[in-house]
Structure formats: C-alpha cells, structure tokens
PDB file of C-alpha atoms in Angstrom:
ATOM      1  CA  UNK A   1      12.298 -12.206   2.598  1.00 58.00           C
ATOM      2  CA  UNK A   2      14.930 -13.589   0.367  1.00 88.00           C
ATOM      3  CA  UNK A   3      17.110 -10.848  -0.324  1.00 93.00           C
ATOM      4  CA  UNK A   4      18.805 -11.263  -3.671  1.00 94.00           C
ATOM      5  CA  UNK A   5      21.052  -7.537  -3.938  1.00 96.00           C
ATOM      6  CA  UNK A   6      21.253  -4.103  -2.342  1.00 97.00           C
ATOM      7  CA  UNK A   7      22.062  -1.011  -3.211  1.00 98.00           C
ATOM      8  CA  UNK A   8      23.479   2.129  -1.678  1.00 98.00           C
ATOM      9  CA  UNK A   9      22.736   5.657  -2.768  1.00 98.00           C
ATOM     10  CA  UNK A  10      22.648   9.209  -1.040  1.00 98.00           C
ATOM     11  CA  UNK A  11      20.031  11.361  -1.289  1.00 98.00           C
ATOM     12  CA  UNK A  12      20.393  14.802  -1.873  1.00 97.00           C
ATOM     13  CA  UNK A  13      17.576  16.969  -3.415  1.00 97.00           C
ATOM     14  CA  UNK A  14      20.105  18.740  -5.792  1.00 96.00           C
ATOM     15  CA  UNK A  15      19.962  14.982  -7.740  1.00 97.00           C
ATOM     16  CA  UNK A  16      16.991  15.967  -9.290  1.00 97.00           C
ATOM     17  CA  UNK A  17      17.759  17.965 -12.065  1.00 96.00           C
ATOM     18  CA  UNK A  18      14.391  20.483 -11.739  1.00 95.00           C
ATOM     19  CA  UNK A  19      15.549  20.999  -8.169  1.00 96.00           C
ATOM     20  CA  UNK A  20      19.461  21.768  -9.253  1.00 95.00           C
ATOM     21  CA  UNK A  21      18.331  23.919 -12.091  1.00 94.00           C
ATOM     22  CA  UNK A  22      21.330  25.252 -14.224  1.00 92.00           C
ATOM     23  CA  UNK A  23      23.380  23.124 -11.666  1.00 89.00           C
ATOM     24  CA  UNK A  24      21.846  19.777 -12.374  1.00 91.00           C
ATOM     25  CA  UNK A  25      25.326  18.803 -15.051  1.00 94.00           C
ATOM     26  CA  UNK A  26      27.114  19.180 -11.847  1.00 93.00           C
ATOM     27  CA  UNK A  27      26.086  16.042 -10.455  1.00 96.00           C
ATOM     28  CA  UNK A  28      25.197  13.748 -13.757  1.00 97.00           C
ATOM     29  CA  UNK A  29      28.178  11.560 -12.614  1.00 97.00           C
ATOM     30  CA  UNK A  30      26.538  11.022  -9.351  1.00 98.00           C
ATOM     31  CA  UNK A  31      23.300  11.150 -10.721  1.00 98.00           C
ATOM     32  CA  UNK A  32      24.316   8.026 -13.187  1.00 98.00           C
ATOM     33  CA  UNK A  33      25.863   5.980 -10.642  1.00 98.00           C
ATOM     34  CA  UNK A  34      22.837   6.060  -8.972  1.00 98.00           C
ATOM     35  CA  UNK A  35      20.717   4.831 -11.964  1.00 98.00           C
ATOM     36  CA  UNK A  36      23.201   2.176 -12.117  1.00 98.00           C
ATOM     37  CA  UNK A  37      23.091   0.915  -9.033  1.00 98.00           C
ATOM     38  CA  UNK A  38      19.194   1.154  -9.303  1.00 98.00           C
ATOM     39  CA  UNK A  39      18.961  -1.240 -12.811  1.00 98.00           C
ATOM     40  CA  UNK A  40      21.454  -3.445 -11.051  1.00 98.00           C
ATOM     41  CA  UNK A  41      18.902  -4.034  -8.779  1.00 97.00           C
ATOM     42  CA  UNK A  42      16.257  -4.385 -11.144  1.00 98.00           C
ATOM     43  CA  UNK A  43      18.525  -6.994 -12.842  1.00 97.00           C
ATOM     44  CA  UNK A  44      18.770  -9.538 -10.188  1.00 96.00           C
ATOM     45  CA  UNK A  45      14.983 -10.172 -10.539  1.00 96.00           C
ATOM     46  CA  UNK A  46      13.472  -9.293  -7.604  1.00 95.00           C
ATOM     47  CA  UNK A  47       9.857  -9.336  -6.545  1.00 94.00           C
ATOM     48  CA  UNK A  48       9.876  -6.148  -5.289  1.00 94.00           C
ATOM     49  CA  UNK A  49      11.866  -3.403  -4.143  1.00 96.00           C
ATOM     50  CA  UNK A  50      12.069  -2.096  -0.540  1.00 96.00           C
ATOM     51  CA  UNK A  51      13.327   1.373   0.059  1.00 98.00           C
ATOM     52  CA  UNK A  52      14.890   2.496   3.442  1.00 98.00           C
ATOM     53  CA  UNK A  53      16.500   5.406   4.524  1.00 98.00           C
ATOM     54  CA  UNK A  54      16.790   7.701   7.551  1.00 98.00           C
ATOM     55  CA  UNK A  55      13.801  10.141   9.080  1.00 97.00           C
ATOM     56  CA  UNK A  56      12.833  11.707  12.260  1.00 96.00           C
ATOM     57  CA  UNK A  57      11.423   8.122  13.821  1.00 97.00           C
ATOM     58  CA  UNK A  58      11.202   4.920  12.482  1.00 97.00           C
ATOM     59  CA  UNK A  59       8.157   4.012  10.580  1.00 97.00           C
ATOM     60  CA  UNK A  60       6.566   1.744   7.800  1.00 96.00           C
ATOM     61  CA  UNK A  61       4.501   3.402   4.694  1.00 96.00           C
ATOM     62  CA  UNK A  62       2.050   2.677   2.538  1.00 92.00           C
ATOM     63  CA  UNK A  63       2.896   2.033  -1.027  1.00 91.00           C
ATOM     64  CA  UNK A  64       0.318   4.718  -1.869  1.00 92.00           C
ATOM     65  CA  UNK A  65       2.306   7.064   0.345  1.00 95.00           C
ATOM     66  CA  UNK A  66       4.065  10.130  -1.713  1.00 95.00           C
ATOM     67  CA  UNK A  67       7.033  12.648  -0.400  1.00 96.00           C
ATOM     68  CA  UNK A  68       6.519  16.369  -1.965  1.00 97.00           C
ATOM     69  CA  UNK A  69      10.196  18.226  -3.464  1.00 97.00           C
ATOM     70  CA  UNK A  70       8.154  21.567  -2.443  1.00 96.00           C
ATOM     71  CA  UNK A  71      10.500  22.843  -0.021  1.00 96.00           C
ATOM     72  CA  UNK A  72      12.934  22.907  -2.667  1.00 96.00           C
ATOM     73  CA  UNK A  73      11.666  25.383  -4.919  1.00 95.00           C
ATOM     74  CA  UNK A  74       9.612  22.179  -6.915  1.00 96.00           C
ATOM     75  CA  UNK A  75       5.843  21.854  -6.619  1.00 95.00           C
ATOM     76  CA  UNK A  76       6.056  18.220  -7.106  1.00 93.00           C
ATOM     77  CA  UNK A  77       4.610  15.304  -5.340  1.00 93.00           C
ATOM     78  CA  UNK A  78       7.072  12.080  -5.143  1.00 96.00           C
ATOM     79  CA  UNK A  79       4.570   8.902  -5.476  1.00 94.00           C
ATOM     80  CA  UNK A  80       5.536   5.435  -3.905  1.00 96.00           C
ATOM     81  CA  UNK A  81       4.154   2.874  -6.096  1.00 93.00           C
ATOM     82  CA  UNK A  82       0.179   2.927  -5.800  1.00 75.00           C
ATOM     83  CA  UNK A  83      -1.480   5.628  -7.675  1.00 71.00           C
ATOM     84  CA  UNK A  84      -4.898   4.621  -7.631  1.00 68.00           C
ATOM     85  CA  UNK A  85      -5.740   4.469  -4.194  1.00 67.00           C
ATOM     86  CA  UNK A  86      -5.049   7.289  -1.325  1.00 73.00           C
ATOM     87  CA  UNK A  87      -1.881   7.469   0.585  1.00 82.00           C
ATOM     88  CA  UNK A  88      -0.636  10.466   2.736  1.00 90.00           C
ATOM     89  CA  UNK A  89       2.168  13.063   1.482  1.00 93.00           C
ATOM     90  CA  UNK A  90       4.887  11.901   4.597  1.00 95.00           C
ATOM     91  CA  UNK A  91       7.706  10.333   3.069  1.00 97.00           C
ATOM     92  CA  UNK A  92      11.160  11.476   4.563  1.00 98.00           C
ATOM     93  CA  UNK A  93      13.515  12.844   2.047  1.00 98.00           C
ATOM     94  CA  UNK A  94      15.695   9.604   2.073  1.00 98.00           C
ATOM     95  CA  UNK A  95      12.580   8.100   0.551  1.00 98.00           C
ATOM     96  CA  UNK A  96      11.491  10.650  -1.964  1.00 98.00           C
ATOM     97  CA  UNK A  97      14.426  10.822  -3.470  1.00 98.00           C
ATOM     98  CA  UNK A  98      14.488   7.118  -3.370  1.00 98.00           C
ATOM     99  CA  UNK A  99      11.331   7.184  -4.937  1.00 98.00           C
ATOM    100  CA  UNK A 100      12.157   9.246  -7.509  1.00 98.00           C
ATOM    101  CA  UNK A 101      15.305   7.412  -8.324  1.00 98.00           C
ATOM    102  CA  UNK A 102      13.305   4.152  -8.570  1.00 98.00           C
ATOM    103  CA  UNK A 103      10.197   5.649 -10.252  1.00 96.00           C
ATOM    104  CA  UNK A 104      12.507   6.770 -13.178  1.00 95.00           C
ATOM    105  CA  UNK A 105      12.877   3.441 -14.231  1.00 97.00           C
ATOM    106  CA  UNK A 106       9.441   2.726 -15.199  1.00 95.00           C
ATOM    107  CA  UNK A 107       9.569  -0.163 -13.303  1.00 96.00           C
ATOM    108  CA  UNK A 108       6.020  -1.625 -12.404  1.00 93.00           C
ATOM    109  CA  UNK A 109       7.259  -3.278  -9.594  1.00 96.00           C
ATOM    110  CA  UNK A 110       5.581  -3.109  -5.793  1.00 95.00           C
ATOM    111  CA  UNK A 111       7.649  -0.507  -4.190  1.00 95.00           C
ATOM    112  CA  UNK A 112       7.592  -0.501   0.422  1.00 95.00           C
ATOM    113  CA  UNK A 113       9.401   1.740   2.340  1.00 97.00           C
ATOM    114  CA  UNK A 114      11.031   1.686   5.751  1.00 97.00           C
ATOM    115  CA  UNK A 115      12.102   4.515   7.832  1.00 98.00           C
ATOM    116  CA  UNK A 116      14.483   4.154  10.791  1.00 98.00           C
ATOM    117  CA  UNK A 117      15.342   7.198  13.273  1.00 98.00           C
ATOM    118  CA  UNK A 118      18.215   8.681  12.579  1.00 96.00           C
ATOM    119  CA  UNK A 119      19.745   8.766  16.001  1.00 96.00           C
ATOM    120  CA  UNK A 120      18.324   4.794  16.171  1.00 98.00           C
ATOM    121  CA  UNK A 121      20.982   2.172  18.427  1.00 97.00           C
ATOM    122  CA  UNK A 122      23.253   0.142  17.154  1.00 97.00           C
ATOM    123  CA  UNK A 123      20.313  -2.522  18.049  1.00 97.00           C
ATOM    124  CA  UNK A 124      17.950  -1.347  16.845  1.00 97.00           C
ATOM    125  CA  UNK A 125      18.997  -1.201  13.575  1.00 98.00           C
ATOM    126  CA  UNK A 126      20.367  -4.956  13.778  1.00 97.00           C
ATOM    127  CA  UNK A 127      17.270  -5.724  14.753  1.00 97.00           C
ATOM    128  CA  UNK A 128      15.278  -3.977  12.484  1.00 96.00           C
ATOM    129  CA  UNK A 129      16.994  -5.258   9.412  1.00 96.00           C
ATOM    130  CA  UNK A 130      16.725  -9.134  10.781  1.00 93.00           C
ATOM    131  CA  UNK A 131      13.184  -8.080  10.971  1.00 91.00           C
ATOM    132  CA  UNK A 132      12.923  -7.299   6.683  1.00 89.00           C
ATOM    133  CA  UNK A 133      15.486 -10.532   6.350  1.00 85.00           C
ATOM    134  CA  UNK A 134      12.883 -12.638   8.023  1.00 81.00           C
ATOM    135  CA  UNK A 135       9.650 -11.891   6.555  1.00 77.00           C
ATOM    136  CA  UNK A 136       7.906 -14.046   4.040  1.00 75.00           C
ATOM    137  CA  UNK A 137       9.725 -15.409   1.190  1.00 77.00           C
ATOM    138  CA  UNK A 138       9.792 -12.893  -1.686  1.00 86.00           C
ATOM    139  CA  UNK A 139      12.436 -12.000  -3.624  1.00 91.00           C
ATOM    140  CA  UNK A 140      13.506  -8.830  -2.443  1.00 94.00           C
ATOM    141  CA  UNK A 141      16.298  -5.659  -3.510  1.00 95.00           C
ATOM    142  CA  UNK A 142      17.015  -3.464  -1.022  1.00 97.00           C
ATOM    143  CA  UNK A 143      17.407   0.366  -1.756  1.00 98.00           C
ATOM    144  CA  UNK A 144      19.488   1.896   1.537  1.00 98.00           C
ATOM    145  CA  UNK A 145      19.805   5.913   1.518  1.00 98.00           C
ATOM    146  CA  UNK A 146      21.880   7.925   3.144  1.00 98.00           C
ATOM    147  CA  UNK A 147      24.749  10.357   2.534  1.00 98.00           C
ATOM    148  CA  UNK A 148      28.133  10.298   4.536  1.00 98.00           C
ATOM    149  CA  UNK A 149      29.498  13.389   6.353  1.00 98.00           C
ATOM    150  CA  UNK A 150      28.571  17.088   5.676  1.00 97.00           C
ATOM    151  CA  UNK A 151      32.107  18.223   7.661  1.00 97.00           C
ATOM    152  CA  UNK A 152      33.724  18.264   4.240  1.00 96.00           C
ATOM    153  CA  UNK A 153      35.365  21.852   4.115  1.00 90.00           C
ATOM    154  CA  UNK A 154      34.625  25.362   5.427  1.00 88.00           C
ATOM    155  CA  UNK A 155      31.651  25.799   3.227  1.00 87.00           C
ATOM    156  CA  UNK A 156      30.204  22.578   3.798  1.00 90.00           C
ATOM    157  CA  UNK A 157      26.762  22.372   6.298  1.00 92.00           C
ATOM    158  CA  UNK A 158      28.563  20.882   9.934  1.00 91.00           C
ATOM    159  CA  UNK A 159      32.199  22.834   8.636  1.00 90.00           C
ATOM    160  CA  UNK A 160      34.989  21.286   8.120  1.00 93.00           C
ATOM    161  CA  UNK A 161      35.728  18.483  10.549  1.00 96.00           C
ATOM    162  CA  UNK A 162      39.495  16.842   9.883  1.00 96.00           C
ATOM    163  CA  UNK A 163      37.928  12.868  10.815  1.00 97.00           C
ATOM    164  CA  UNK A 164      35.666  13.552   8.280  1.00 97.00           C
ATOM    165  CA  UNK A 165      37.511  12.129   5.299  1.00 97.00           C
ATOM    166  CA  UNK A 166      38.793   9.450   7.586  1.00 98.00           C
ATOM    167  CA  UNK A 167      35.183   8.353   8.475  1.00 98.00           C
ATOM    168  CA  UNK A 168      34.012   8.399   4.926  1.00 98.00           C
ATOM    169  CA  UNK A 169      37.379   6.453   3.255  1.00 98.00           C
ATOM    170  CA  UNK A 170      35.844   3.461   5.890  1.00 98.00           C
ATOM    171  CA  UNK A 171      32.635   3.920   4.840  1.00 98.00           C
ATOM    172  CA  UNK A 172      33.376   3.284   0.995  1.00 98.00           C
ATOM    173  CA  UNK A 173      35.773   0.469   2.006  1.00 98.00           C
ATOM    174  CA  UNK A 174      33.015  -0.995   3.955  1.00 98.00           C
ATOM    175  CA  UNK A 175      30.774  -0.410   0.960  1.00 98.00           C
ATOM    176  CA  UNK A 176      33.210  -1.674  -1.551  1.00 98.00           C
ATOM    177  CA  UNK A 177      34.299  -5.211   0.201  1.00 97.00           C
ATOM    178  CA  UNK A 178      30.511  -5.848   1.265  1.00 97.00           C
ATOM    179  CA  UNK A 179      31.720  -5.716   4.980  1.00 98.00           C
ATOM    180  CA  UNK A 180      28.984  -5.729   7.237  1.00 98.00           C
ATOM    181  CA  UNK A 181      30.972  -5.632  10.734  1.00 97.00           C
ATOM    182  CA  UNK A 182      32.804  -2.650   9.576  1.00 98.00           C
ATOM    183  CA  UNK A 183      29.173  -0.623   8.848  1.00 98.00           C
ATOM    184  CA  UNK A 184      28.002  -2.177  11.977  1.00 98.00           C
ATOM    185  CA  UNK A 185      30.774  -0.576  14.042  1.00 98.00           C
ATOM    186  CA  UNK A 186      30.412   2.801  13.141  1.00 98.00           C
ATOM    187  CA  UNK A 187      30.003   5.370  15.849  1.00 97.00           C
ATOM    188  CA  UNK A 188      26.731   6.560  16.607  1.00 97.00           C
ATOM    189  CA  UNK A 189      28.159   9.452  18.620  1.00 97.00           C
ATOM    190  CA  UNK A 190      30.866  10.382  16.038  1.00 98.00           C
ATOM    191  CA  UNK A 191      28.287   9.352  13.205  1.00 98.00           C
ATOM    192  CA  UNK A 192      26.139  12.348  14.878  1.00 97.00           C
ATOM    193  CA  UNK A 193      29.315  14.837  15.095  1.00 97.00           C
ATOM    194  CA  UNK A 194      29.544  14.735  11.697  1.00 98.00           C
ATOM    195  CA  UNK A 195      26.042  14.564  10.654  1.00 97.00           C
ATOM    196  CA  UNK A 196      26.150  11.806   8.963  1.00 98.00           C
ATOM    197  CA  UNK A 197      22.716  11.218   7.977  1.00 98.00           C
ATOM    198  CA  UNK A 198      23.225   7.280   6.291  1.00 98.00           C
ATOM    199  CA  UNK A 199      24.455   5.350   9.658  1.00 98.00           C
ATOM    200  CA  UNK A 200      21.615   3.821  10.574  1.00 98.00           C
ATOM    201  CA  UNK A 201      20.230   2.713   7.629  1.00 98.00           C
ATOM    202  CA  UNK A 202      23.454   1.284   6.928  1.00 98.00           C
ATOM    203  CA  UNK A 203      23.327  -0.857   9.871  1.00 98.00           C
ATOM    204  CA  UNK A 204      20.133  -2.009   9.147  1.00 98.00           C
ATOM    205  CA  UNK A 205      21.067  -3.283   6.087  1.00 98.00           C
ATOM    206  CA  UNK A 206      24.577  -5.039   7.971  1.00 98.00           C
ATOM    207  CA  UNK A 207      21.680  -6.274   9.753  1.00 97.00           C
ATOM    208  CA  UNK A 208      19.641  -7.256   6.896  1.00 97.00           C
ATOM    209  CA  UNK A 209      22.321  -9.261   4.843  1.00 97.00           C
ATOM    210  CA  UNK A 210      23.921 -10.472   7.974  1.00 96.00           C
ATOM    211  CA  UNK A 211      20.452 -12.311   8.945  1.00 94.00           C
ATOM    212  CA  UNK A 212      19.994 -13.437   5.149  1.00 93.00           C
ATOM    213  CA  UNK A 213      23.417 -15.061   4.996  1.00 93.00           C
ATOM    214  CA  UNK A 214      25.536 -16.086   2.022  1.00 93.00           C
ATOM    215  CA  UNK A 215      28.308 -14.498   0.875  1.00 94.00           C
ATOM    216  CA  UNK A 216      28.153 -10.856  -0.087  1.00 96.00           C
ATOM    217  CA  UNK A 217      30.157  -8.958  -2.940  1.00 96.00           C
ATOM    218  CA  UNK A 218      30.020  -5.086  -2.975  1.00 97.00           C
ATOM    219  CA  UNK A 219      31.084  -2.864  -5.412  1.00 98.00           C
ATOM    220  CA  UNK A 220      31.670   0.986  -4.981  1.00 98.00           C
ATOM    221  CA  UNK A 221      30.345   2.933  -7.730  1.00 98.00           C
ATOM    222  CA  UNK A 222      31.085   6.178  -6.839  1.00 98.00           C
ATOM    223  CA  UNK A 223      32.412   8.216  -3.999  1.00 98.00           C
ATOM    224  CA  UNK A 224      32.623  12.484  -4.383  1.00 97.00           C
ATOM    225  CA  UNK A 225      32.283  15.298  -1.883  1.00 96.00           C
ATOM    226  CA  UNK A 226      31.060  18.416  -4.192  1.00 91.00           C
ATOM    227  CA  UNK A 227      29.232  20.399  -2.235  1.00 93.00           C
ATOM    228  CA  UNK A 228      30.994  19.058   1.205  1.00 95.00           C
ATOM    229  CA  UNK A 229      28.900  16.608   1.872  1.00 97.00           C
ATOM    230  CA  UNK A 230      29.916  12.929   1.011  1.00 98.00           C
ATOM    231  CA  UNK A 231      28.063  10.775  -1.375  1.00 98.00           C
ATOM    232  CA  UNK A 232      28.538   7.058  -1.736  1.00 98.00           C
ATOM    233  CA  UNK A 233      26.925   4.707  -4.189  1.00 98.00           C
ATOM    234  CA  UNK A 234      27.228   1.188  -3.874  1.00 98.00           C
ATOM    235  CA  UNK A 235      26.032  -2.359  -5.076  1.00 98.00           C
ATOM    236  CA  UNK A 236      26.156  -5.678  -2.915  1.00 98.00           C
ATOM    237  CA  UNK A 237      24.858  -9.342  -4.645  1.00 96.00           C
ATOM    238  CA  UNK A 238      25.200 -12.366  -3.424  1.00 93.00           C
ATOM    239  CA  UNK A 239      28.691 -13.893  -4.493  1.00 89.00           C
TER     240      UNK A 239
END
C-alpha cells in the first residue's frame, strides 16, 4: 500500500457519548481530538482507511464485519463499512470504537480492519505492519488504537504504578516526533505490567511507516489520564 498518514487514538467505550451518559462532557476534549485526528486522515486523500488495534489474537475482518457496545449498557451494533451484505458481530473493542469514530464522519470510504494479539512479539508486529506497507498500491490512512497505561492512581484499573507516567511521557514523545524506534522499543513485559493495551499496535504501525519510508512528522493532539488510564491522540504525514 502507499501509506499517505496515520493516526493514533485510544479507545475507550466511555467516548461514546450514549455509553458515558450524563458523563459523556467529561471527555468532549478527548472525544474532539479524536475527530480531528480522524478528518486529518480523511484530508490526505486516501483510498481507503485501514483500522488496527489490539484483540485477543491477531486476525483480518471483513468489511461487513460489525462490533456490538452491548456490554456497555448500549444495544447497539458497530458496522464496518458494508451494510448490504452479511458479516459476523466479532470486532474487538479497539475496532468498534474505531469504527464508530470513523463511521461518524459519513465518510463512504472502504473501511478493513486488522487485529494483532495483544501480547504479540516485538516481530511480529514489525512484521505484520511491513506486511500492510507492502500490499498493492492504494492509497492508504492508517487508524492505530490503543490506550497507554491503566496504573494511573489508586482508583485506576492495574492501581497506581509510579513508571506509569514515565512510560506514557515516552509514549507521547514518541507520538509527537513521529519516532518509530522509540515505539518499537517499548517493553513488552513492562508494556504488560501496566496493561497497556496500545503496544502492539503501535509497533505495527513503527513497522508499517518504517517499511513505507519517507520522512514522517507527528503531531500530539492530546494526552490526559481522567479516569487513570492514559489516552493519547496523535497524527503522523509524510513530511
């Protein structure tokens, strides 16, 4: 593929505003960064849009596949792209809430979606991402999802964990300068200690732009901790 920009967002459930509820205000910074880093995509012209983000194995869906929000109080099913022919609902949640973040838009353009394990190797995720860099010419924007550590305080889901902040200050500054050897040596093991749930797609797409070449500018759109988990949006275009 010829990949023309990337962008980074989390993916928390709470970002969609029927799942927050009377909550949902508390996250309409987060939630705007996203839909900016999601039209920046849209604005480099691509010829499609290819989602990836974290899930118990790594897989390849359909574009008529769907993700469902029901375990979070929302009876709603999360669509792809397709709608008029059958897909199965078994996106991760990295993808539905990619999917919704995309479908928003109203773009009408073909929407694929990649997961890769979460506990995947360093190589595989290198190798993985040379794999999306290297298939037929299109021009192609890469969605990555994934949120940072949830060690962020005594309340937060792993507890509070003092390397947290340390780990996610590199992450942003990897995110910010477009560094692709900093996201590519991040700890697996630590990664996992702080349930960090973004590494590996991360390294895919290190993998991804590293394969495509060029020179790479990112920009950091946003980096918060509210609920003490750490969320990171980001943009990267070619310089």
């Amino acid at each position: 593929m010829s990949l023309v920009a990337a962008a980074v967002c989390p993916h928390p459930p709470l970002l969609v505003p029927e799942v927050a509820g009377a909550a949902a205000p508390e996250l309409d910074d987060l939630r705007t960064a996203c839909d900016e880093a999601v039209a920046g995509l849209l604005a480099a012209g691509p010829d499609e849009i290819v989602l990836l983000g974290g899930g118990p194995e790594t897989a390849r869906f359909d574009p008529a596949d769907s993700g469902t929000l029901r375990p979070f109080g929302v009876d709603r099913a999360v669509r792809l792209w397709k709608v008029n022919c059958a897909g199965s609902e078994r996106l991760p949640l990295s993808l539905t809430i990619g999917a919704w973040l995309v479908n928003r838009t109203g773009t009408d353009l073909p929407r694929f979606a990649e997961a890769v394990a979460g506990d995947a190797a360093r190589a595989e995720c290198v190798a993985l991402g040379t794999e999306l860099a290297e298939r037929p010419e299109r021009r192609t924007a890469l969605l990555v999802l994934g949120d940072s550590s949830a060690c962020r305080g005594e309340k937060s889901p792993g507890y509070d964990d003092p390397r947290a902040p340390a780990y996610d200050e590199g992450v942003a500054r990897a995110l910010a300068e477009g560094d692709t050897e900093a996201l590519l040596g991040l700890d697996p093991g630590l990664s996992a200690e702080l349930r960090v749930a973004g590494r590996a797609p991360w390294q895919v797409l290190a993998g991804a732009v590293r394969a495509a070449g060029g020179n790479w500018r990112g920009e950091l759109r946003h980096h918060s901790a509210p609920y003490g988990v750490a969320y990171l949006v980001a943009s990267w275009e070619r310089a």
